[in-house]
Short mmCIF file of C-alpha atoms and ligand atoms in Angstrom, two decimals:
data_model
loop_
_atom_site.label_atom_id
_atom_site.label_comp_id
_atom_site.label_asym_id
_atom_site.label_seq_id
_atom_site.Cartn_x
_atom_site.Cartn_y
_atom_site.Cartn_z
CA UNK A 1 117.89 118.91 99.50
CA UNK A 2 119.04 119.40 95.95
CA UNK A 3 118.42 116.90 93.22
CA UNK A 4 115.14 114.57 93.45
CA UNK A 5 114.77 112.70 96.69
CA UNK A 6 116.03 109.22 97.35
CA UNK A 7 113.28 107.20 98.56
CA UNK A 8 113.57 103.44 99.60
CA UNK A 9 110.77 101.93 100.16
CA UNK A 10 110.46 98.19 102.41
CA UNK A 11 108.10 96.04 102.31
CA UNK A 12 108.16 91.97 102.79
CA UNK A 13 104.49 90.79 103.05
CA UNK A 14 101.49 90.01 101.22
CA UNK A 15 99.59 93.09 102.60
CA UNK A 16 102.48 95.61 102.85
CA UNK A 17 103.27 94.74 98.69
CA UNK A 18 99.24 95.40 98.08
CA UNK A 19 99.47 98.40 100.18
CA UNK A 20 102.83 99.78 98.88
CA UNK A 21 102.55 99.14 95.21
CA UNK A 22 100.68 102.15 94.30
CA UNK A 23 102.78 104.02 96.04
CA UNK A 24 105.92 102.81 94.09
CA UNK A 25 103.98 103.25 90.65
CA UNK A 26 103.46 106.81 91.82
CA UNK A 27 106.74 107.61 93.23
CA UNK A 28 108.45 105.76 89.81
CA UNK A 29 106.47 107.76 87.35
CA UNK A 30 107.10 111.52 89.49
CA UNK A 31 110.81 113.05 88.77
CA UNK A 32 110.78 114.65 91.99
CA UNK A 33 112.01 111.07 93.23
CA UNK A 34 115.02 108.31 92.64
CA UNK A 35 112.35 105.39 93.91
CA UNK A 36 114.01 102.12 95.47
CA UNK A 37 112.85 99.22 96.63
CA UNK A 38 113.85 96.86 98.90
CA UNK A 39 111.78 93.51 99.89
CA UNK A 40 112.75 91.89 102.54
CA UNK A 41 111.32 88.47 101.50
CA UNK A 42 109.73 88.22 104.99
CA UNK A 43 107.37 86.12 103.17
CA UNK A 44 107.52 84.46 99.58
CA UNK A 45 104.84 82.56 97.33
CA UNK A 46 102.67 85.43 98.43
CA UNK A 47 105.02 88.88 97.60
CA UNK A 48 105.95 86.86 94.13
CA UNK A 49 102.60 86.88 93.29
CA UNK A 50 101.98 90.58 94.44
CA UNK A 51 104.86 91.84 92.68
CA UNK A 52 104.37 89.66 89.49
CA UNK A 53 101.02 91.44 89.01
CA UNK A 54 102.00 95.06 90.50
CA UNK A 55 105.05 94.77 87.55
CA UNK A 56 107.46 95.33 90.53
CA UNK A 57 111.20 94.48 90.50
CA UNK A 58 112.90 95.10 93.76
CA UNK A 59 116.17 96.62 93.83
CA UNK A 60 116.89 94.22 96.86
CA UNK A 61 115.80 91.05 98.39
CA UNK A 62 116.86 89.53 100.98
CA UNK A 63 114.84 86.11 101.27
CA UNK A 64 114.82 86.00 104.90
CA UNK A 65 112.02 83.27 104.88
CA UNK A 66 112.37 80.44 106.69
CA UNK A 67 109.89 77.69 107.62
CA UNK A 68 107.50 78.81 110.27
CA UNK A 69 110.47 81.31 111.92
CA UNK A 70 110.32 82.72 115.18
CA UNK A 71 109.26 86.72 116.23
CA UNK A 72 113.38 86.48 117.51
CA UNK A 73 114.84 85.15 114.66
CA UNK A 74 112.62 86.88 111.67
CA UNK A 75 113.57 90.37 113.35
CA UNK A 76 117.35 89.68 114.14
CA UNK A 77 117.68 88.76 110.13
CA UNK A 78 115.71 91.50 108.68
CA UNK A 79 117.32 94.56 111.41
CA UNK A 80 120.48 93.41 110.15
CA UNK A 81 119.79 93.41 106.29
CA UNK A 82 117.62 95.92 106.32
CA UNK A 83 120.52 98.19 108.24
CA UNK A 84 123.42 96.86 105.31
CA UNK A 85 120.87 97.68 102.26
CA UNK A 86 120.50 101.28 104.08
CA UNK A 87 124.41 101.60 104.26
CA UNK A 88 124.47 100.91 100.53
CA UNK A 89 121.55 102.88 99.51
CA UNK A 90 121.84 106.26 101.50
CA UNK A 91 117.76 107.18 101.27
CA UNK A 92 116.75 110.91 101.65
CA UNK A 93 113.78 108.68 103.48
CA UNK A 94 112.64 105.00 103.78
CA UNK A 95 109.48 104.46 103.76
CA UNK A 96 107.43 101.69 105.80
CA UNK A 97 103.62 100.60 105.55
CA UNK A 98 101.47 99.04 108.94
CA UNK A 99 102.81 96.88 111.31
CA UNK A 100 104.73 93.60 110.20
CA UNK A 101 108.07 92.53 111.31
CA UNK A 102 109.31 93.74 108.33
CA UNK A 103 107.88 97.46 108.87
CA UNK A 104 108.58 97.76 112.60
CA UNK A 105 112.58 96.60 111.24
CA UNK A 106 112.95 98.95 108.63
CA UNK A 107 112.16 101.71 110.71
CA UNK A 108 114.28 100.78 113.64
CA UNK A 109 117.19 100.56 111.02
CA UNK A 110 116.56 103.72 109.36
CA UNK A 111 116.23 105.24 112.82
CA UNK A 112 119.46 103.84 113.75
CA UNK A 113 121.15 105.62 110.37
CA UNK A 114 119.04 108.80 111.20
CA UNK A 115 117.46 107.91 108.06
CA UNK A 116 113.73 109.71 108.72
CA UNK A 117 111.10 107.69 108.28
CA UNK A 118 107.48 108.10 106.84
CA UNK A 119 104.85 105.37 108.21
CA UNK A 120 102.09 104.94 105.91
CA UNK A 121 99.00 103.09 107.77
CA UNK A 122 99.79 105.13 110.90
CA UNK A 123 97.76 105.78 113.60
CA UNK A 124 95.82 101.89 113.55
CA UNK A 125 95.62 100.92 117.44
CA UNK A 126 93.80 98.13 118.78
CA UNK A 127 94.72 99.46 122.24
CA UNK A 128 95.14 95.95 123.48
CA UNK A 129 98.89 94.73 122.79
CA UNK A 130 98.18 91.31 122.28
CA UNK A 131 95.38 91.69 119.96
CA UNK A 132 96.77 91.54 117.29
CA UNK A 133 99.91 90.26 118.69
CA UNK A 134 102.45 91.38 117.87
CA UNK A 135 101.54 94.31 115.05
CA UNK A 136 100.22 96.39 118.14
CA UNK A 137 103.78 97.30 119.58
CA UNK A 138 105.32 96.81 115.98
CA UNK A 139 103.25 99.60 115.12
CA UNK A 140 103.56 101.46 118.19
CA UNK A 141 107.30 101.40 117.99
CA UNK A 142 107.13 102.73 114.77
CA UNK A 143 104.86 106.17 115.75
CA UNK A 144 107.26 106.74 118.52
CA UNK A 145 109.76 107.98 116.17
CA UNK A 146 108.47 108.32 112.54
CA UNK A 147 108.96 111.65 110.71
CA UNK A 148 105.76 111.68 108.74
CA UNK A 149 102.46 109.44 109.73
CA UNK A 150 100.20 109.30 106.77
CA UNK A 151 97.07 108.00 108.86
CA UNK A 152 94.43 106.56 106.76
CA UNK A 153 91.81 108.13 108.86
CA UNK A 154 90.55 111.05 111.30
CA UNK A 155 90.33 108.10 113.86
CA UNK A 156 93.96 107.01 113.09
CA UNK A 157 94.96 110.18 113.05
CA UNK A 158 93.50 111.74 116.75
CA UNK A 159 95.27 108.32 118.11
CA UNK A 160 98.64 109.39 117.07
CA UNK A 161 97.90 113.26 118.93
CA UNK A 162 96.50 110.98 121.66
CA UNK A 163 100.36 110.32 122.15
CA UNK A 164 101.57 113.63 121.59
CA UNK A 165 102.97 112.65 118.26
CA UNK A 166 103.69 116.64 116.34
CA UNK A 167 100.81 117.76 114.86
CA UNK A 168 102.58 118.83 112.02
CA UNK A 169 103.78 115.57 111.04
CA UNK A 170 100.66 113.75 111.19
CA UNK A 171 98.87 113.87 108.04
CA UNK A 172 95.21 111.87 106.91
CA UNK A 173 95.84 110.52 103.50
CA UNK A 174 93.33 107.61 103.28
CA UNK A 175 94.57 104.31 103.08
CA UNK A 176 96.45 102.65 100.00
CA UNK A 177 94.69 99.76 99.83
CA UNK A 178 91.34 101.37 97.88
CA UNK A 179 94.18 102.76 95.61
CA UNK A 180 95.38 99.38 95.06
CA UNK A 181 91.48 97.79 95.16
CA UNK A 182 90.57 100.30 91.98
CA UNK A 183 93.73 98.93 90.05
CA UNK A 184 92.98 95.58 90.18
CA UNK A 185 89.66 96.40 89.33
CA UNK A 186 90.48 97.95 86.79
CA UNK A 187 93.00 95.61 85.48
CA UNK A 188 90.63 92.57 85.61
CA UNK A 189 88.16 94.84 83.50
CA UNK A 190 90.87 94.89 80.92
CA UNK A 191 92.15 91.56 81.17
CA UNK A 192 88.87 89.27 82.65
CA UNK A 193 91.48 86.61 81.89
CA UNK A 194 93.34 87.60 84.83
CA UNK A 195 90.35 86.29 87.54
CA UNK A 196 88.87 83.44 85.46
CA UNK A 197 90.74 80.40 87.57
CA UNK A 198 87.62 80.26 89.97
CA UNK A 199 85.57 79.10 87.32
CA UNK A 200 85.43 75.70 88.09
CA UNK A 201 84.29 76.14 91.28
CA UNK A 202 82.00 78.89 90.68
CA UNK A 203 80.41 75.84 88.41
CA UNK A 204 80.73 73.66 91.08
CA UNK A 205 79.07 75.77 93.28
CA UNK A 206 76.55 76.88 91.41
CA UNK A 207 73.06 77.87 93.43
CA UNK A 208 74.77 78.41 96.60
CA UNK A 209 75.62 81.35 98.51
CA UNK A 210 79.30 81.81 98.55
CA UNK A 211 81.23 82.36 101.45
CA UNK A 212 84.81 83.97 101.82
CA UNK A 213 86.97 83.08 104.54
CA UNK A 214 90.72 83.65 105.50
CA UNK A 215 92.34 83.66 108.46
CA UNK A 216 96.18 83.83 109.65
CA UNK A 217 96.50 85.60 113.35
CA UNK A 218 99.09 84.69 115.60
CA UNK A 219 97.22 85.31 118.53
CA UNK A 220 94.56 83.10 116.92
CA UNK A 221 96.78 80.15 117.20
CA UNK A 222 95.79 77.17 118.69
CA UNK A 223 92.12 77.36 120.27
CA UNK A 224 91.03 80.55 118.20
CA UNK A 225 91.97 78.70 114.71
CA UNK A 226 90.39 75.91 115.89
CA UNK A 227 86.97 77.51 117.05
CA UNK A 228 87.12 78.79 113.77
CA UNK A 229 87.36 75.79 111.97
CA UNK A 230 84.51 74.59 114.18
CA UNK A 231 82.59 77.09 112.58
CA UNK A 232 83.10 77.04 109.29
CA UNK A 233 82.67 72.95 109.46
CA UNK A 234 79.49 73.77 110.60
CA UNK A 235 78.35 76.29 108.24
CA UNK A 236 79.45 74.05 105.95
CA UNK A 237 76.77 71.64 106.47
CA UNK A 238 74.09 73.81 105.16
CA UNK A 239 73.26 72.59 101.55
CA UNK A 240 72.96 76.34 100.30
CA UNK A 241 76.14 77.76 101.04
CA UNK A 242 79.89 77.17 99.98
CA UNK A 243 83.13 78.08 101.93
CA UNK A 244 85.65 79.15 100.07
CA UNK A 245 88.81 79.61 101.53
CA UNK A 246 92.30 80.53 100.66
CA UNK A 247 94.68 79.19 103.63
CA UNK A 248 97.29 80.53 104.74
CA UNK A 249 101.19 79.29 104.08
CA UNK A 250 102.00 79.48 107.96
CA UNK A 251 102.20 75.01 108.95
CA UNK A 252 100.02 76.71 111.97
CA UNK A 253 96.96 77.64 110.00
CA UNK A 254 97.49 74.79 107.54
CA UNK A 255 97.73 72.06 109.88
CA UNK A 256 94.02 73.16 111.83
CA UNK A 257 92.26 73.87 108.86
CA UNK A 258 93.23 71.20 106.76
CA UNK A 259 92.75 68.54 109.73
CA UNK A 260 89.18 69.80 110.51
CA UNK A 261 88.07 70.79 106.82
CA UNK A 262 89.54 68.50 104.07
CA UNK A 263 87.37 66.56 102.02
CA UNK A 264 84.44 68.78 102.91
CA UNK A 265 82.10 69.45 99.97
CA UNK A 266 80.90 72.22 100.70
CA UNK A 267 84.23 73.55 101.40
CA UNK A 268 86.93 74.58 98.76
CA UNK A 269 90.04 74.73 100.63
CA UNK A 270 92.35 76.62 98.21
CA UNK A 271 96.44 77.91 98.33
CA UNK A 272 96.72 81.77 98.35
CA UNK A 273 95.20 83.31 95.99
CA UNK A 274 96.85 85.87 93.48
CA UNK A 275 95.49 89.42 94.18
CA UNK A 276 93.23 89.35 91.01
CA UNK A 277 91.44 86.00 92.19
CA UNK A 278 90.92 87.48 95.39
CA UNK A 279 89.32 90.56 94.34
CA UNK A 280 87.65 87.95 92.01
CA UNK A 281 86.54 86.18 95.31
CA UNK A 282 85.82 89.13 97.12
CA UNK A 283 82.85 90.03 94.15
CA UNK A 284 81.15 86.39 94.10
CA UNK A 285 81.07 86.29 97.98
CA UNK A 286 77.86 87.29 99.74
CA UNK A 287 79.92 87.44 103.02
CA UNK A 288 83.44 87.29 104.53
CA UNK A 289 84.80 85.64 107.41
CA UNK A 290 87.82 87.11 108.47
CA UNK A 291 90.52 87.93 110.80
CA UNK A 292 92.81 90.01 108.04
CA UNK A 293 93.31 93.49 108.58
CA UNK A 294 93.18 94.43 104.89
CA UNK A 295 90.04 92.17 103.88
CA UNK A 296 88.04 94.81 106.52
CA UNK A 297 89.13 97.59 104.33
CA UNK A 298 88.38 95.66 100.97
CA UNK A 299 85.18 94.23 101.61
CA UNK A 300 83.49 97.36 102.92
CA UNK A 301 84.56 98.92 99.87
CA UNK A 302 82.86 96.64 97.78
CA UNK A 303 79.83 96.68 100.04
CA UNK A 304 80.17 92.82 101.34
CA UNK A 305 79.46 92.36 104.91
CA UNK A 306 82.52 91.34 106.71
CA UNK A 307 82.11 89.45 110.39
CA UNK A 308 85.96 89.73 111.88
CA UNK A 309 86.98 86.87 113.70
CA UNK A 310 88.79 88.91 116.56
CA UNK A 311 88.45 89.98 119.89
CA UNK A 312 89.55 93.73 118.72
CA UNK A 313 90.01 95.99 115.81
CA UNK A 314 91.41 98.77 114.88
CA UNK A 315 89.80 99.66 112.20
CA UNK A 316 86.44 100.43 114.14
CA UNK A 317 85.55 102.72 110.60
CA UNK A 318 83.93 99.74 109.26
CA UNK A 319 81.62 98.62 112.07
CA UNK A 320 80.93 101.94 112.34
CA UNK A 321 80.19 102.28 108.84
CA UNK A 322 77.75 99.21 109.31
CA UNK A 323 79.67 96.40 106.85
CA UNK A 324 81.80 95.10 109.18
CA UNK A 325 81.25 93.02 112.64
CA UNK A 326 83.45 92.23 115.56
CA UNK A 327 81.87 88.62 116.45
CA UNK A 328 85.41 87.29 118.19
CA UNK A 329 86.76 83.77 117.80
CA UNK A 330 83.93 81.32 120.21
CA UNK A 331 82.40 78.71 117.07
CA UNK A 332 78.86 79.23 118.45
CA UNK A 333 78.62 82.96 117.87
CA UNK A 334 80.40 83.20 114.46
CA UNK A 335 77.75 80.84 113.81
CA UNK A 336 75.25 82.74 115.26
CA UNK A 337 76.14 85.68 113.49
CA UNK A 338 76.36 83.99 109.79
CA UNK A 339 73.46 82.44 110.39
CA UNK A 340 71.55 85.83 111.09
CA UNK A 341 72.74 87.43 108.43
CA UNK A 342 72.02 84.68 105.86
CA UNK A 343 68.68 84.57 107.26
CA UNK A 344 67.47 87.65 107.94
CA UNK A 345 67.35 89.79 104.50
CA UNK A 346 66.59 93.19 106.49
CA UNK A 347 70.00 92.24 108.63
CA UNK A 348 71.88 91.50 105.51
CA UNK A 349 70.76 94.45 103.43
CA UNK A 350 71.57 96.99 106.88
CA UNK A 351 75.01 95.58 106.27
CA UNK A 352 75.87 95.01 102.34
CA UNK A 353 75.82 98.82 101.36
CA UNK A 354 79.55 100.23 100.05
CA UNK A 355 80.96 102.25 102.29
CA UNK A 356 84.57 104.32 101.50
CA UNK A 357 85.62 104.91 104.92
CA UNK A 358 89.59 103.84 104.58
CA UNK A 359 89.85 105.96 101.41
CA UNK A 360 88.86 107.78 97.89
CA UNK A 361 91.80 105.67 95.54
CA UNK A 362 94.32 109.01 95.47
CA UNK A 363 96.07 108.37 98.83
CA UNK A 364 99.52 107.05 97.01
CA UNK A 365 99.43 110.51 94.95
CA UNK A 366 98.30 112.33 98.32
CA UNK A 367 101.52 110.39 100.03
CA UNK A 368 103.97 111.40 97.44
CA UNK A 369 103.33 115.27 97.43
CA UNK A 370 103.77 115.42 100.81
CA UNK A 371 107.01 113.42 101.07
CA UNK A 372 108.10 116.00 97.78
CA UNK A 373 106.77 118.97 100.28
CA UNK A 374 108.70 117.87 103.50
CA UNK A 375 111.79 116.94 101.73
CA UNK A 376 111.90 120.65 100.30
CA UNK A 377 112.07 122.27 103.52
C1 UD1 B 1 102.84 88.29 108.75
C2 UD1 B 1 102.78 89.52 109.67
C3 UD1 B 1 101.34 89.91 109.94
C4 UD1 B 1 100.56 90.05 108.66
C5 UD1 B 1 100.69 88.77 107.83
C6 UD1 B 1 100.00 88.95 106.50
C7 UD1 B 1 104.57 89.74 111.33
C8 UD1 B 1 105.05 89.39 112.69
N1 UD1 B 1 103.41 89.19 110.94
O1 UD1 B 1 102.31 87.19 109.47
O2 UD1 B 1 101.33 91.15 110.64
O3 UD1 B 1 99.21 90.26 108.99
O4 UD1 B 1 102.08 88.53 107.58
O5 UD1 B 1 99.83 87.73 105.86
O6 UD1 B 1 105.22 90.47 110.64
N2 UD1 B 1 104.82 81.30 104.74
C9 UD1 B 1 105.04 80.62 103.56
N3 UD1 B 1 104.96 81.34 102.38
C10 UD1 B 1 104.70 82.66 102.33
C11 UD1 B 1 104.46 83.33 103.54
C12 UD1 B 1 104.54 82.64 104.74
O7 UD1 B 1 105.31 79.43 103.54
O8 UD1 B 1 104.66 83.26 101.24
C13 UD1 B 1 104.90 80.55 106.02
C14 UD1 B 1 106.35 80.29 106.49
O9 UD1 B 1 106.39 79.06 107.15
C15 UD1 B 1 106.59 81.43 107.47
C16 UD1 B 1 105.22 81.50 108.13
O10 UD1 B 1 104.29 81.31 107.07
O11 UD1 B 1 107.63 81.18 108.40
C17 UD1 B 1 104.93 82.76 108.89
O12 UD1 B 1 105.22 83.90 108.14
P1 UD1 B 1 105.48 85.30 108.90
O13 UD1 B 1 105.77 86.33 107.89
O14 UD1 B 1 106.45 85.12 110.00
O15 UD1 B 1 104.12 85.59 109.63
P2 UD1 B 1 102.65 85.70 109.11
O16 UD1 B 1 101.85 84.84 110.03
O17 UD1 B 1 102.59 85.48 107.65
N1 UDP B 2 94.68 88.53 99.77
C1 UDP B 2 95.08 87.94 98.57
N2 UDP B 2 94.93 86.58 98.44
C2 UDP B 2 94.42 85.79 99.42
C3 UDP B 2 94.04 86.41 100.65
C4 UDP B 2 94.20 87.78 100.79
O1 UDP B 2 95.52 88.61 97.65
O2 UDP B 2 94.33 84.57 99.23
C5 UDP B 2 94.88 89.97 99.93
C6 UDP B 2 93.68 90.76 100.37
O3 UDP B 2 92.97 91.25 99.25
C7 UDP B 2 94.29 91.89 101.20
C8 UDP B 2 95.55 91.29 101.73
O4 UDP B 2 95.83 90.15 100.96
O5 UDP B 2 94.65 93.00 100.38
C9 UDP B 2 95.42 90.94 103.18
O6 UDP B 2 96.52 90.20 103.58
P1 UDP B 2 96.55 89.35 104.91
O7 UDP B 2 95.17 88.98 105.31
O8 UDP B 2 97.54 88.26 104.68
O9 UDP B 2 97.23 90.35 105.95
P2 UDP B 2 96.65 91.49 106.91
O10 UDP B 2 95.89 92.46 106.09
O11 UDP B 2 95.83 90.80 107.96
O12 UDP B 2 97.90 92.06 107.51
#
């Protein structure tokens, strides 16, 4: 190739903008790269506020949210504009990050061009394709055909030789999110102004143990969101903790949790936070309850305990690692396992020690010398 190489990076979600936005900063600021950017808008309050802190301007958005969508719909609108936004843009590569809608679309469109893609956040496999449903064959879909899979880990990585993706194109980079978790970081230790809207409930909540808690799974919907509000009513009744939990836009998380957990005291109940107040969230917490895929990166990180609200994971690195545990979605045994933890300081102090597993902070620089070194070839 001769000039610097057109990248276009997609993204549409919360996670993929935290995931992808060191990458753009690094891929902006290196003349070995035009950098573009397309979001697809897959969602909305929650990219604004990612790329309002990350300084990021798409070059496209399409705005493809709609009111709780369907799987059918939400992929029909983004293959098509993602495919038109390709046509205009003519990428050397486009990038993708995990396994959203958004991703899985923006690689089948490139693919369609014979646009190459690179998958950053390859290799993540549950094993089970309904857990998570449906990022398991999203992500799947995407390895069958990528170009380069920057896999956060050795574990992600021997998955993706597990199904005879080439060697050569499978590279372990870390993952993006410790890069993006050492920004904010450092941004809020700039600008402490940035993180200071919990203060009124840190007041309120003074002499209790905080507790984190987010949840959003589709496969969770239904019975699993509503064992877990079961539990976290009933954590709730101990006088010397406090929930506090960001919900969820999707009307299926909001409806459970806000029918069982309104009104509670002990529980703040709280719109999505910006990624500052999380991180903000993430250091007052004692332990997390959650069923993200990113928060089991984060919180390990930081050294908090996490206790994942799934049946499977696929980022075993962390319970490995001994901060994170798989305790599923039945109300007695997320109780159970809070409970012990709170309770038992030798249990809690095996499990709140920082642990780097997903990554050192360079993968976005890692991620852009490679895509420099395979485009030159
Ligand atoms: C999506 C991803 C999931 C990822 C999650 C991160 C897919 C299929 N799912 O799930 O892999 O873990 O994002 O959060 O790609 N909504 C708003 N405002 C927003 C965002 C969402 O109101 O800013 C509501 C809308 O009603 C929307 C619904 O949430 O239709 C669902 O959003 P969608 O992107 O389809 O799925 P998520 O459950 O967010
Ligand atoms: N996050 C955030 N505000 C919140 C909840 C989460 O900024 O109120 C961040 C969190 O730090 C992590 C990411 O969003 O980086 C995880 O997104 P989510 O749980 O929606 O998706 P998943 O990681 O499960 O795909």
């Amino acid at each position: 190739m001769t000039g610097p190489t057109r990248i276009l990076t997609v993204f549409g979600t919360r996670p993929e903008a935290i995931k992808l936005f060191p990458l753009v900063h690094a891929l902006e600021a290196d003349p070995r790269f035009v950098s573009r950017v397309c979001a697809s808008g897959q969602h909305r309050d929650m990219l604004d506020q990612v790329l309002e802190i990350a300084g990021l301007s798409p070059d496209h958005d399409l705005d493809v949210m709609l009111p709780d969508q369907t799987l059918d719909m939400l992929t029909a609108r983004l293959l098509t504009g993602l495919g038109k936004v390709m046509d205009e843009e003519q990428p050397d590569w486009v990038v993708v990050q995990g396994d959203t809608a958004t991703a899985m679309c923006g690689a089948l469109a490139a693919y369609y061009r014979k646009i190459p893609v690179a998958h950053v956040e390859a290799g993540l496999r549950s094993g089970n394709i309904h857990h998570p449903w449906p990022e398991e064959v999203n992500r799947k879909v995407i390895g069958s055909f990528a170009a380069l899979h920057f896999a956060p880990t050795e574990t992600a990585a021997a998955a993706l030789l597990r199904e005879n993706v080439a060697p050569e194109t499978v590279h372990v980079t870390g993952n993006t999110v410790i890069d993006a978790l050492r920004w904010i970081t450092r941004r809020i230790g700039e600008q402490p102004e940035l993180a200071e809207g919990l203060a009124g409930l840190e007041a309120r909540f003074a002499g209790k143990r905080i507790v984190g808690v987010t949840s959003h799974r589709r496969e969770n919907f239904g019975g699993g969101l509503e064992a877990i509000a079961e539990a976290i009513r009933r954590l709730a009744a101990r006088d010397d903790l406090a929930l506090i939990f960001p919900v969820h836009p999707n009307p299926n998380v909001r409806k459970v949790m806000e029918g069982a957990l309104s009104g509670l005291p002990n529980v703040a109940l709280l719109e999505p936070l910006d990624y500052p107040h999380f991180a903000r969230l993430l250091d007052i917490c004692c332990l997390m309850l959650t069923d993200s895929g990113g928060v089991q990166e984060e919180a390990p990180a930081l050294g908090k305990p996490v206790l994942v609200m799934r049946e499977t994971t696929e980022r075993p690195e962390g319970v490995e690692a001994g901060t994170a545990r798989l305790v599923g979605t039945d109300a007695d045994r997320i109780v159970a396992e809070a409970i012990r933890l709170l309770d038992d300081p030798a249990a809690y102090a095996a499990m709140a020690r920082a642990h780097n597993p997903f990554g050192d902070g360079h993968s976005a620089q890692r991620i852009c010398d490679l895509l420099a070194i395979n485009s030159a070839k």
